[in-house]
Amino acid sequence: MKKYLAKSDPVETIQEHTDKLLLNYQLIKELYPKIEVDWYLLELVCLLHDLGKMNVLFQKKMIYGGRPSGEIRHGFLSVAFVPVKKLKALGYSKKDIKLVHTAIALHHERKRKTDVEQWKLEVQKLGKQWNDFFYENLKDNAEYKEKISFDYFYPGSRIFEGNSAVDAEIFKKYVLLKGLLNRIDYAASAGIDVELENDFLMDSMEVQLANFKAINPEADWNALQKYMLQHQNENIVVIAETGMGKTEAGLLWLGNNKGFFTLPLRTAINAIYERITKNIVTTNQAGRVGLLHSETYSQYLLHEGNAEMDIDEYYTRTRQMSLPVTICTLDQLFDFVFRYAGFEHKLATLSYSKVIIDEIQMYSPDLLAYLILGLSYIDKFGGKFCIMTATLPGIVTDLLLENGVDFVQPEEKFVSSRVRHSMEMVHTEIESEFIKPFYNDNRILVICNTISKAKKIYSELKEHFQGEEIHLIHSQFIKKDRSEKEKSIFEDGKKDSTKKCIWVATQVVEASLDIDFDLLFTELSDVNGLFQRMGRCYRNRLLDVDTNVYVFDGGAKVCSGVGTFIDKLIFENSKAILNEQVGILTEEKKMEIVERAYSTEALRGSIFYQDLIKAVNYVKSFDSYELDKADVRARFRNINSVSVIPEKVWQENAVEINSYLITLSKTSKEIGKKEKMIARTNLAEFMLSVPDYLYKKSEGAVHKINRYENVIEFKCDYSNDIGIIMYEKQKEDLFF
């Protein structure tokens, strides 16, 4: 018997690698036996998926390195060992056998084309290696054949979704089979368990309730939380005001199941992660709760002092979706709606998971479209979802129903009788002269729609109140300065803070920042945005003043940003409705206003509605596997910005920045992964994103790191008070 290698670093035989897959196969079967997959076929593809690696060219590559000319990808060769006769004898159909072939052949997605004649020739050559190969776990589950019937597989063939119910069912079987094979294979290669059991969350929630009772013996789960607990096995859409304990409610609905908690902003995700790991899941967090967004590793570095945490293993578990609970951004999960080559592992995972969607009103039309389509797939594949939101656009539930999604919605809205806000409409553009007289032992928050407007108001207030605590926060600060500002606004915005200050901001503070200012002055954007902004003022206080919210509606003009990133019709509708509602606003009244402003009928003529429907139809128009993952990531994120380091920042920190570039330029043989990740994280502290259109109007020096990465030194001035400052010739109109 001859040893055939599956991997060279570290050295691992085909048999040893497959043994790891079988262990993970058993694990996922034990933890989630109700997954709607054919378990025998899944075990079979695990056994066979790498047998093609015994071919001569692959073995040479394992020993000598490089990429031998004429090599056929091993998955295409592994199909030579599918036991067609046994499968037929067991009653499997031709379509089932085709699923097995295709899942094995495509378990690694590659762009390069395969010559059919060369493939046939390499299949025939495998006979010699097969005669020298022995693996006791195969038993009678492998049968070598020199020729592959094109009925089952040929290079270029795929399983498509189709339009009929039969095609859809076949596609579902394929996605589950290939997707779970991918999950199991990835975990085996990474040396981790494919899944870690959620046997702790309900106990953790009981401990949390006991902690509440220790403070107040009468404490109990509220009506929202009890409702979620009672409907754990259903898709749910619930409306509940801020401060009703939606995080706890979501976790009670999740129970001891695998789950994903999605929010639109990284700051919100980081805050929820901190809250859950500090207050609810307080032990073995690295085996229980993960954080998944574009800056996961840098966030984990902040927790590296935790003795029970191996940061690299924790990061791997998180990226592999192996943890019981993952808090993440939408793009980390829902890009599967484009059905790109290699999407299957995500949808297969969601088929036995529960997904919590929070802050749904924050999503743009395209992301909202992807979310709705994603929930329809999750529903069809057996997963569950819960939408929790303080304000729910009516168009969301209408589109879910249109796309065949079943869900329950309580008749009641979970809302208290408390009153937190009294609003005055100001019929002018936002102006500093109006705000100045209110700076009298108050903590004031000013929110503008655009950065240029925020800078103008800030500069005027700063000039007038020299030496006072006047601050500015928006998205155009480098990460290091932005983080410092977020910490400062958290401190100044604490309910019990007595510090007199003014913070001028954009919608970066619109959601999830747990701050509580005395007075809010804001431009009108739309109803949803306004009510999110109101949540940063009297967040958990009862109204005890005549007016604490002043909304500038532009008067005869429109507010900044309207007609660009704020829909003009929605703005005008919001303006008309709000001018009817001046004075005290109860939480119930806010919800009624949102329903009125965001009903399908009210939105029908808006650009928002057109973009939403267009995005839904756009995604539906793609055939499965028409796009590759890189295309989808760009489309899904709607990338229209460029990460840069301002020229002045670069000049002032050149030694430090260049040291990180040197580290990143080294090969994996010269330096470890962790050291590179730390360098990348530290380099990102000097970066910010500028809109693509603005970047094109300016200049940027490109500094090459390696074959795949560059860093851009952006020609502009910079101040840690104001952010980037474009030179006179560069037109500025920044939004966020």
mmCIF file of N, CA and C in Angstrom, residues 2-110:
data_model
loop_
_atom_site.group_PDB
_atom_site.id
_atom_site.type_symbol
_atom_site.label_atom_id
_atom_site.label_comp_id
_atom_site.label_asym_id
_atom_site.label_seq_id
_atom_site.Cartn_x
_atom_site.Cartn_y
_atom_site.Cartn_z
ATOM 1 N N LYS A 2 0.511 2.223 -0.818
ATOM 2 C CA LYS A 2 1.289 3.446 -0.942
ATOM 3 C C LYS A 2 0.571 4.591 -0.222
ATOM 4 N N LYS A 3 1.352 5.517 0.365
ATOM 5 C CA LYS A 3 0.763 6.682 1.017
ATOM 6 C C LYS A 3 0.583 7.807 -0.002
ATOM 7 N N TYR A 4 -0.590 8.357 -0.035
ATOM 8 C CA TYR A 4 -0.865 9.487 -0.917
ATOM 9 C C TYR A 4 -1.199 10.706 -0.051
ATOM 10 N N LEU A 5 -0.577 11.832 -0.394
ATOM 11 C CA LEU A 5 -0.726 13.036 0.423
ATOM 12 C C LEU A 5 -1.942 13.867 0.010
ATOM 13 N N ALA A 6 -2.616 14.407 1.008
ATOM 14 C CA ALA A 6 -3.692 15.366 0.760
ATOM 15 C C ALA A 6 -3.184 16.791 0.971
ATOM 16 N N LYS A 7 -2.217 16.939 1.888
ATOM 17 C CA LYS A 7 -1.653 18.249 2.219
ATOM 18 C C LYS A 7 -0.165 18.093 2.497
ATOM 19 N N SER A 8 0.577 19.174 2.269
ATOM 20 C CA SER A 8 2.031 19.100 2.453
ATOM 21 C C SER A 8 2.526 19.908 3.647
ATOM 22 N N ASP A 9 1.723 20.851 4.146
ATOM 23 C CA ASP A 9 2.184 21.704 5.238
ATOM 24 C C ASP A 9 1.033 21.991 6.203
ATOM 25 N N PRO A 10 0.900 21.176 7.258
ATOM 26 C CA PRO A 10 1.740 20.018 7.598
ATOM 27 C C PRO A 10 1.379 18.813 6.739
ATOM 28 N N VAL A 11 2.273 17.843 6.706
ATOM 29 C CA VAL A 11 2.046 16.645 5.890
ATOM 30 C C VAL A 11 0.846 15.877 6.433
ATOM 31 N N GLU A 12 -0.057 15.513 5.532
ATOM 32 C CA GLU A 12 -1.264 14.786 5.926
ATOM 33 C C GLU A 12 -1.709 13.922 4.754
ATOM 34 N N THR A 13 -1.950 12.643 5.014
ATOM 35 C CA THR A 13 -2.379 11.744 3.937
ATOM 36 C C THR A 13 -3.867 11.941 3.642
ATOM 37 N N ILE A 14 -4.299 11.422 2.515
ATOM 38 C CA ILE A 14 -5.718 11.484 2.154
ATOM 39 C C ILE A 14 -6.556 10.817 3.242
ATOM 40 N N GLN A 15 -6.084 9.674 3.725
ATOM 41 C CA GLN A 15 -6.835 8.952 4.754
ATOM 42 C C GLN A 15 -6.944 9.772 6.042
ATOM 43 N N GLU A 16 -5.826 10.389 6.447
ATOM 44 C CA GLU A 16 -5.834 11.171 7.687
ATOM 45 C C GLU A 16 -6.772 12.373 7.579
ATOM 46 N N HIS A 17 -6.729 13.036 6.443
ATOM 47 C CA HIS A 17 -7.614 14.190 6.241
ATOM 48 C C HIS A 17 -9.077 13.757 6.235
ATOM 49 N N THR A 18 -9.358 12.660 5.560
ATOM 50 C CA THR A 18 -10.741 12.186 5.482
ATOM 51 C C THR A 18 -11.247 11.747 6.850
ATOM 52 N N ASP A 19 -10.383 11.170 7.672
ATOM 53 C CA ASP A 19 -10.770 10.811 9.043
ATOM 54 C C ASP A 19 -11.281 12.039 9.797
ATOM 55 N N LYS A 20 -10.607 13.182 9.597
ATOM 56 C CA LYS A 20 -11.035 14.421 10.260
ATOM 57 C C LYS A 20 -12.418 14.855 9.776
ATOM 58 N N LEU A 21 -12.667 14.669 8.472
ATOM 59 C CA LEU A 21 -13.992 15.001 7.948
ATOM 60 C C LEU A 21 -15.063 14.129 8.585
ATOM 61 N N LEU A 22 -14.769 12.843 8.740
ATOM 62 C CA LEU A 22 -15.766 11.926 9.291
ATOM 63 C C LEU A 22 -16.094 12.272 10.742
ATOM 64 N N LEU A 23 -15.097 12.733 11.501
ATOM 65 C CA LEU A 23 -15.356 13.157 12.877
ATOM 66 C C LEU A 23 -16.291 14.366 12.893
ATOM 67 N N ASN A 24 -16.046 15.319 12.006
ATOM 68 C CA ASN A 24 -16.899 16.503 11.944
ATOM 69 C C ASN A 24 -18.278 16.175 11.382
ATOM 70 N N TYR A 25 -18.339 15.213 10.474
ATOM 71 C CA TYR A 25 -19.629 14.732 9.968
ATOM 72 C C TYR A 25 -20.463 14.187 11.128
ATOM 73 N N GLN A 26 -19.849 13.345 11.963
ATOM 74 C CA GLN A 26 -20.561 12.771 13.110
ATOM 75 C C GLN A 26 -20.998 13.869 14.080
ATOM 76 N N LEU A 27 -20.152 14.863 14.268
ATOM 77 C CA LEU A 27 -20.451 15.950 15.201
ATOM 78 C C LEU A 27 -21.672 16.746 14.752
ATOM 79 N N ILE A 28 -21.694 17.149 13.497
ATOM 80 C CA ILE A 28 -22.814 17.962 13.022
ATOM 81 C C ILE A 28 -24.104 17.146 12.982
ATOM 82 N N LYS A 29 -23.978 15.851 12.713
ATOM 83 C CA LYS A 29 -25.152 14.971 12.697
ATOM 84 C C LYS A 29 -25.738 14.819 14.096
ATOM 85 N N GLU A 30 -24.865 14.717 15.094
ATOM 86 C CA GLU A 30 -25.325 14.581 16.477
ATOM 87 C C GLU A 30 -25.965 15.870 16.987
ATOM 88 N N LEU A 31 -25.355 17.018 16.640
ATOM 89 C CA LEU A 31 -25.865 18.289 17.144
ATOM 90 C C LEU A 31 -27.125 18.752 16.417
ATOM 91 N N TYR A 32 -27.201 18.487 15.118
ATOM 92 C CA TYR A 32 -28.321 18.988 14.313
ATOM 93 C C TYR A 32 -28.918 17.880 13.441
ATOM 94 N N PRO A 33 -29.490 16.853 14.074
ATOM 95 C CA PRO A 33 -30.006 15.701 13.308
ATOM 96 C C PRO A 33 -31.190 16.032 12.402
ATOM 97 N N LYS A 34 -31.838 17.181 12.629
ATOM 98 C CA LYS A 34 -33.031 17.522 11.846
ATOM 99 C C LYS A 34 -32.718 18.271 10.553
ATOM 100 N N ILE A 35 -31.433 18.488 10.263
ATOM 101 C CA ILE A 35 -31.084 19.115 8.977
ATOM 102 C C ILE A 35 -31.652 18.253 7.850
ATOM 103 N N GLU A 36 -32.269 18.907 6.876
ATOM 104 C CA GLU A 36 -32.956 18.178 5.801
ATOM 105 C C GLU A 36 -31.986 17.747 4.710
ATOM 106 N N VAL A 37 -30.936 17.027 5.108
ATOM 107 C CA VAL A 37 -29.947 16.527 4.159
ATOM 108 C C VAL A 37 -29.996 15.008 4.184
ATOM 109 N N ASP A 38 -29.648 14.371 3.087
ATOM 110 C CA ASP A 38 -29.517 12.915 3.069
ATOM 111 C C ASP A 38 -28.190 12.582 3.736
ATOM 112 N N TRP A 39 -28.248 12.056 4.945
ATOM 113 C CA TRP A 39 -27.034 11.860 5.738
ATOM 114 C C TRP A 39 -26.085 10.842 5.115
ATOM 115 N N TYR A 40 -26.640 9.803 4.466
ATOM 116 C CA TYR A 40 -25.736 8.839 3.826
ATOM 117 C C TYR A 40 -24.965 9.493 2.686
ATOM 118 N N LEU A 41 -25.666 10.293 1.872
ATOM 119 C CA LEU A 41 -24.979 10.949 0.749
ATOM 120 C C LEU A 41 -23.938 11.940 1.254
ATOM 121 N N LEU A 42 -24.235 12.621 2.367
ATOM 122 C CA LEU A 42 -23.252 13.551 2.927
ATOM 123 C C LEU A 42 -22.013 12.791 3.398
ATOM 124 N N GLU A 43 -22.212 11.670 4.058
ATOM 125 C CA GLU A 43 -21.068 10.857 4.489
ATOM 126 C C GLU A 43 -20.281 10.359 3.273
ATOM 127 N N LEU A 44 -21.007 10.000 2.227
ATOM 128 C CA LEU A 44 -20.365 9.487 1.014
ATOM 129 C C LEU A 44 -19.470 10.549 0.368
ATOM 130 N N VAL A 45 -19.974 11.770 0.231
ATOM 131 C CA VAL A 45 -19.154 12.813 -0.417
ATOM 132 C C VAL A 45 -17.957 13.180 0.466
ATOM 133 N N CYS A 46 -18.118 13.066 1.792
ATOM 134 C CA CYS A 46 -16.969 13.283 2.687
ATOM 135 C C CYS A 46 -15.890 12.230 2.431
ATOM 136 N N LEU A 47 -16.314 10.982 2.243
ATOM 137 C CA LEU A 47 -15.373 9.889 2.003
ATOM 138 C C LEU A 47 -14.637 10.030 0.671
ATOM 139 N N LEU A 48 -15.349 10.509 -0.350
ATOM 140 C CA LEU A 48 -14.811 10.464 -1.712
ATOM 141 C C LEU A 48 -14.179 11.766 -2.195
ATOM 142 N N HIS A 49 -14.430 12.872 -1.525
ATOM 143 C CA HIS A 49 -14.161 14.182 -2.119
ATOM 144 C C HIS A 49 -12.695 14.401 -2.511
ATOM 145 N N ASP A 50 -11.744 13.761 -1.813
ATOM 146 C CA ASP A 50 -10.322 14.016 -2.085
ATOM 147 C C ASP A 50 -9.591 12.833 -2.715
ATOM 148 N N LEU A 51 -10.304 11.802 -3.117
ATOM 149 C CA LEU A 51 -9.615 10.631 -3.684
ATOM 150 C C LEU A 51 -8.875 10.975 -4.976
ATOM 151 N N GLY A 52 -9.352 11.974 -5.693
ATOM 152 C CA GLY A 52 -8.677 12.393 -6.926
ATOM 153 C C GLY A 52 -7.280 12.936 -6.684
ATOM 154 N N LYS A 53 -6.965 13.260 -5.423
ATOM 155 C CA LYS A 53 -5.630 13.782 -5.103
ATOM 156 C C LYS A 53 -4.533 12.740 -5.267
ATOM 157 N N MET A 54 -4.905 11.481 -5.421
ATOM 158 C CA MET A 54 -3.862 10.463 -5.579
ATOM 159 C C MET A 54 -3.236 10.499 -6.982
ATOM 160 N N ASN A 55 -3.764 11.354 -7.885
ATOM 161 C CA ASN A 55 -3.188 11.412 -9.234
ATOM 162 C C ASN A 55 -1.735 11.897 -9.193
ATOM 163 N N VAL A 56 -0.965 11.480 -10.173
ATOM 164 C CA VAL A 56 0.495 11.679 -10.184
ATOM 165 C C VAL A 56 0.878 13.152 -10.096
ATOM 166 N N LEU A 57 0.204 14.005 -10.844
ATOM 167 C CA LEU A 57 0.579 15.418 -10.870
ATOM 168 C C LEU A 57 0.335 16.091 -9.520
ATOM 169 N N PHE A 58 -0.757 15.746 -8.867
ATOM 170 C CA PHE A 58 -1.025 16.336 -7.550
ATOM 171 C C PHE A 58 0.020 15.880 -6.545
ATOM 172 N N GLN A 59 0.384 14.610 -6.586
ATOM 173 C CA GLN A 59 1.381 14.096 -5.645
ATOM 174 C C GLN A 59 2.748 14.753 -5.880
ATOM 175 N N LYS A 60 3.091 15.006 -7.136
ATOM 176 C CA LYS A 60 4.340 15.727 -7.426
ATOM 177 C C LYS A 60 4.302 17.127 -6.822
ATOM 178 N N LYS A 61 3.137 17.770 -6.929
ATOM 179 C CA LYS A 61 2.995 19.117 -6.370
ATOM 180 C C LYS A 61 3.180 19.091 -4.857
ATOM 181 N N MET A 62 2.653 18.062 -4.190
ATOM 182 C CA MET A 62 2.793 17.937 -2.741
ATOM 183 C C MET A 62 4.272 17.786 -2.334
ATOM 184 N N ILE A 63 5.035 17.098 -3.178
ATOM 185 C CA ILE A 63 6.438 16.808 -2.838
ATOM 186 C C ILE A 63 7.369 17.947 -3.261
ATOM 187 N N TYR A 64 7.160 18.451 -4.483
ATOM 188 C CA TYR A 64 8.112 19.419 -5.054
ATOM 189 C C TYR A 64 7.583 20.864 -5.102
ATOM 190 N N GLY A 65 6.283 21.052 -4.868
ATOM 191 C CA GLY A 65 5.701 22.391 -4.943
ATOM 192 C C GLY A 65 5.371 22.784 -6.373
ATOM 193 N N GLY A 66 4.964 24.046 -6.556
ATOM 194 C CA GLY A 66 4.625 24.540 -7.895
ATOM 195 C C GLY A 66 3.264 24.063 -8.349
ATOM 196 N N ARG A 67 2.948 24.350 -9.617
ATOM 197 C CA ARG A 67 1.693 23.903 -10.217
ATOM 198 C C ARG A 67 2.019 23.195 -11.524
ATOM 199 N N PRO A 68 2.052 21.855 -11.521
ATOM 200 C CA PRO A 68 2.440 21.097 -12.719
ATOM 201 C C PRO A 68 1.538 21.402 -13.916
ATOM 202 N N SER A 69 2.126 21.501 -15.070
ATOM 203 C CA SER A 69 1.373 21.758 -16.301
ATOM 204 C C SER A 69 0.432 20.594 -16.584
ATOM 205 N N GLY A 70 -0.797 20.914 -16.958
ATOM 206 C CA GLY A 70 -1.765 19.877 -17.324
ATOM 207 C C GLY A 70 -2.524 19.284 -16.157
ATOM 208 N N GLU A 71 -2.278 19.812 -14.945
ATOM 209 C CA GLU A 71 -2.969 19.250 -13.776
ATOM 210 C C GLU A 71 -4.475 19.530 -13.849
ATOM 211 N N ILE A 72 -5.273 18.500 -13.599
ATOM 212 C CA ILE A 72 -6.730 18.624 -13.527
ATOM 213 C C ILE A 72 -7.111 18.745 -12.056
ATOM 214 N N ARG A 73 -8.044 19.637 -11.736
ATOM 215 C CA ARG A 73 -8.407 19.810 -10.326
ATOM 216 C C ARG A 73 -8.921 18.503 -9.738
ATOM 217 N N HIS A 74 -8.521 18.266 -8.502
ATOM 218 C CA HIS A 74 -8.731 16.934 -7.924
ATOM 219 C C HIS A 74 -10.197 16.573 -7.745
ATOM 220 N N GLY A 75 -11.066 17.567 -7.534
ATOM 221 C CA GLY A 75 -12.492 17.264 -7.396
ATOM 222 C C GLY A 75 -13.059 16.625 -8.647
ATOM 223 N N PHE A 76 -12.598 17.105 -9.818
ATOM 224 C CA PHE A 76 -13.058 16.534 -11.087
ATOM 225 C C PHE A 76 -12.630 15.074 -11.238
ATOM 226 N N LEU A 77 -11.515 14.729 -10.611
ATOM 227 C CA LEU A 77 -11.021 13.351 -10.685
ATOM 228 C C LEU A 77 -11.674 12.463 -9.620
ATOM 229 N N SER A 78 -12.031 13.042 -8.502
ATOM 230 C CA SER A 78 -12.634 12.259 -7.415
ATOM 231 C C SER A 78 -13.967 11.642 -7.807
ATOM 232 N N VAL A 79 -14.654 12.241 -8.794
ATOM 233 C CA VAL A 79 -15.955 11.681 -9.206
ATOM 234 C C VAL A 79 -15.800 10.290 -9.817
ATOM 235 N N ALA A 80 -14.579 9.913 -10.177
ATOM 236 C CA ALA A 80 -14.340 8.580 -10.745
ATOM 237 C C ALA A 80 -14.648 7.467 -9.752
ATOM 238 N N PHE A 81 -14.795 7.814 -8.457
ATOM 239 C CA PHE A 81 -14.957 6.789 -7.428
ATOM 240 C C PHE A 81 -16.371 6.731 -6.845
ATOM 241 N N VAL A 82 -17.312 7.474 -7.426
ATOM 242 C CA VAL A 82 -18.698 7.420 -6.947
ATOM 243 C C VAL A 82 -19.273 6.031 -7.243
ATOM 244 N N PRO A 83 -19.822 5.317 -6.243
ATOM 245 C CA PRO A 83 -20.342 3.954 -6.448
ATOM 246 C C PRO A 83 -21.733 3.967 -7.084
ATOM 247 N N VAL A 84 -21.766 4.193 -8.373
ATOM 248 C CA VAL A 84 -23.033 4.356 -9.080
ATOM 249 C C VAL A 84 -23.925 3.124 -8.917
ATOM 250 N N LYS A 85 -23.347 1.942 -9.060
ATOM 251 C CA LYS A 85 -24.151 0.708 -8.958
ATOM 252 C C LYS A 85 -24.795 0.586 -7.584
ATOM 253 N N LYS A 86 -24.022 0.866 -6.527
ATOM 254 C CA LYS A 86 -24.571 0.772 -5.174
ATOM 255 C C LYS A 86 -25.694 1.792 -4.977
ATOM 256 N N LEU A 87 -25.486 3.010 -5.467
ATOM 257 C CA LEU A 87 -26.498 4.046 -5.297
ATOM 258 C C LEU A 87 -27.793 3.672 -6.010
ATOM 259 N N LYS A 88 -27.666 3.102 -7.200
ATOM 260 C CA LYS A 88 -28.861 2.653 -7.924
ATOM 261 C C LYS A 88 -29.566 1.542 -7.155
ATOM 262 N N ALA A 89 -28.777 0.610 -6.606
ATOM 263 C CA ALA A 89 -29.353 -0.506 -5.852
ATOM 264 C C ALA A 89 -30.076 -0.010 -4.597
ATOM 265 N N LEU A 90 -29.584 1.090 -4.019
ATOM 266 C CA LEU A 90 -30.214 1.655 -2.828
ATOM 267 C C LEU A 90 -31.454 2.489 -3.168
ATOM 268 N N GLY A 91 -31.732 2.632 -4.478
ATOM 269 C CA GLY A 91 -32.939 3.334 -4.896
ATOM 270 C C GLY A 91 -32.761 4.802 -5.214
ATOM 271 N N TYR A 92 -31.502 5.266 -5.293
ATOM 272 C CA TYR A 92 -31.275 6.663 -5.635
ATOM 273 C C TYR A 92 -31.497 6.896 -7.123
ATOM 274 N N SER A 93 -32.093 8.034 -7.452
ATOM 275 C CA SER A 93 -32.405 8.364 -8.842
ATOM 276 C C SER A 93 -31.168 8.892 -9.564
ATOM 277 N N LYS A 94 -31.312 9.030 -10.876
ATOM 278 C CA LYS A 94 -30.220 9.590 -11.677
ATOM 279 C C LYS A 94 -29.890 11.018 -11.212
ATOM 280 N N LYS A 95 -30.932 11.779 -10.843
ATOM 281 C CA LYS A 95 -30.702 13.146 -10.371
ATOM 282 C C LYS A 95 -29.940 13.154 -9.047
ATOM 283 N N ASP A 96 -30.257 12.205 -8.161
ATOM 284 C CA ASP A 96 -29.545 12.107 -6.888
ATOM 285 C C ASP A 96 -28.068 11.800 -7.118
ATOM 286 N N ILE A 97 -27.818 10.882 -8.045
ATOM 287 C CA ILE A 97 -26.429 10.484 -8.325
ATOM 288 C C ILE A 97 -25.664 11.652 -8.965
ATOM 289 N N LYS A 98 -26.374 12.440 -9.756
ATOM 290 C CA LYS A 98 -25.754 13.631 -10.343
ATOM 291 C C LYS A 98 -25.385 14.641 -9.248
ATOM 292 N N LEU A 99 -26.246 14.758 -8.219
ATOM 293 C CA LEU A 99 -25.947 15.648 -7.094
ATOM 294 C C LEU A 99 -24.636 15.260 -6.430
ATOM 295 N N VAL A 100 -24.440 13.962 -6.224
ATOM 296 C CA VAL A 100 -23.234 13.466 -5.574
ATOM 297 C C VAL A 100 -22.007 13.819 -6.411
ATOM 298 N N HIS A 101 -22.067 13.524 -7.693
ATOM 299 C CA HIS A 101 -20.951 13.839 -8.592
ATOM 300 C C HIS A 101 -20.615 15.333 -8.559
ATOM 301 N N THR A 102 -21.661 16.167 -8.662
ATOM 302 C CA THR A 102 -21.437 17.609 -8.772
ATOM 303 C C THR A 102 -20.894 18.193 -7.470
ATOM 304 N N ALA A 103 -21.428 17.744 -6.335
ATOM 305 C CA ALA A 103 -20.944 18.243 -5.045
ATOM 306 C C ALA A 103 -19.470 17.912 -4.846
ATOM 307 N N ILE A 104 -19.066 16.699 -5.223
ATOM 308 C CA ILE A 104 -17.661 16.295 -5.098
ATOM 309 C C ILE A 104 -16.789 17.091 -6.060
ATOM 310 N N ALA A 105 -17.220 17.167 -7.314
ATOM 311 C CA ALA A 105 -16.408 17.828 -8.345
ATOM 312 C C ALA A 105 -16.169 19.299 -8.030
ATOM 313 N N LEU A 106 -17.194 19.956 -7.474
ATOM 314 C CA LEU A 106 -17.122 21.412 -7.289
ATOM 315 C C LEU A 106 -16.926 21.809 -5.829
ATOM 316 N N HIS A 107 -16.437 20.896 -4.998
ATOM 317 C CA HIS A 107 -16.279 21.274 -3.593
ATOM 318 C C HIS A 107 -15.213 22.356 -3.425
ATOM 319 N N HIS A 108 -14.348 22.513 -4.421
ATOM 320 C CA HIS A 108 -13.506 23.713 -4.518
ATOM 321 C C HIS A 108 -13.901 24.426 -5.808
ATOM 322 N N GLU A 109 -14.235 25.716 -5.690
ATOM 323 C CA GLU A 109 -14.611 26.489 -6.880
ATOM 324 C C GLU A 109 -13.358 27.100 -7.486
ATOM 325 N N ARG A 110 -13.161 26.868 -8.760
ATOM 326 C CA ARG A 110 -12.009 27.426 -9.459
ATOM 327 C C ARG A 110 -12.485 28.091 -10.744
#
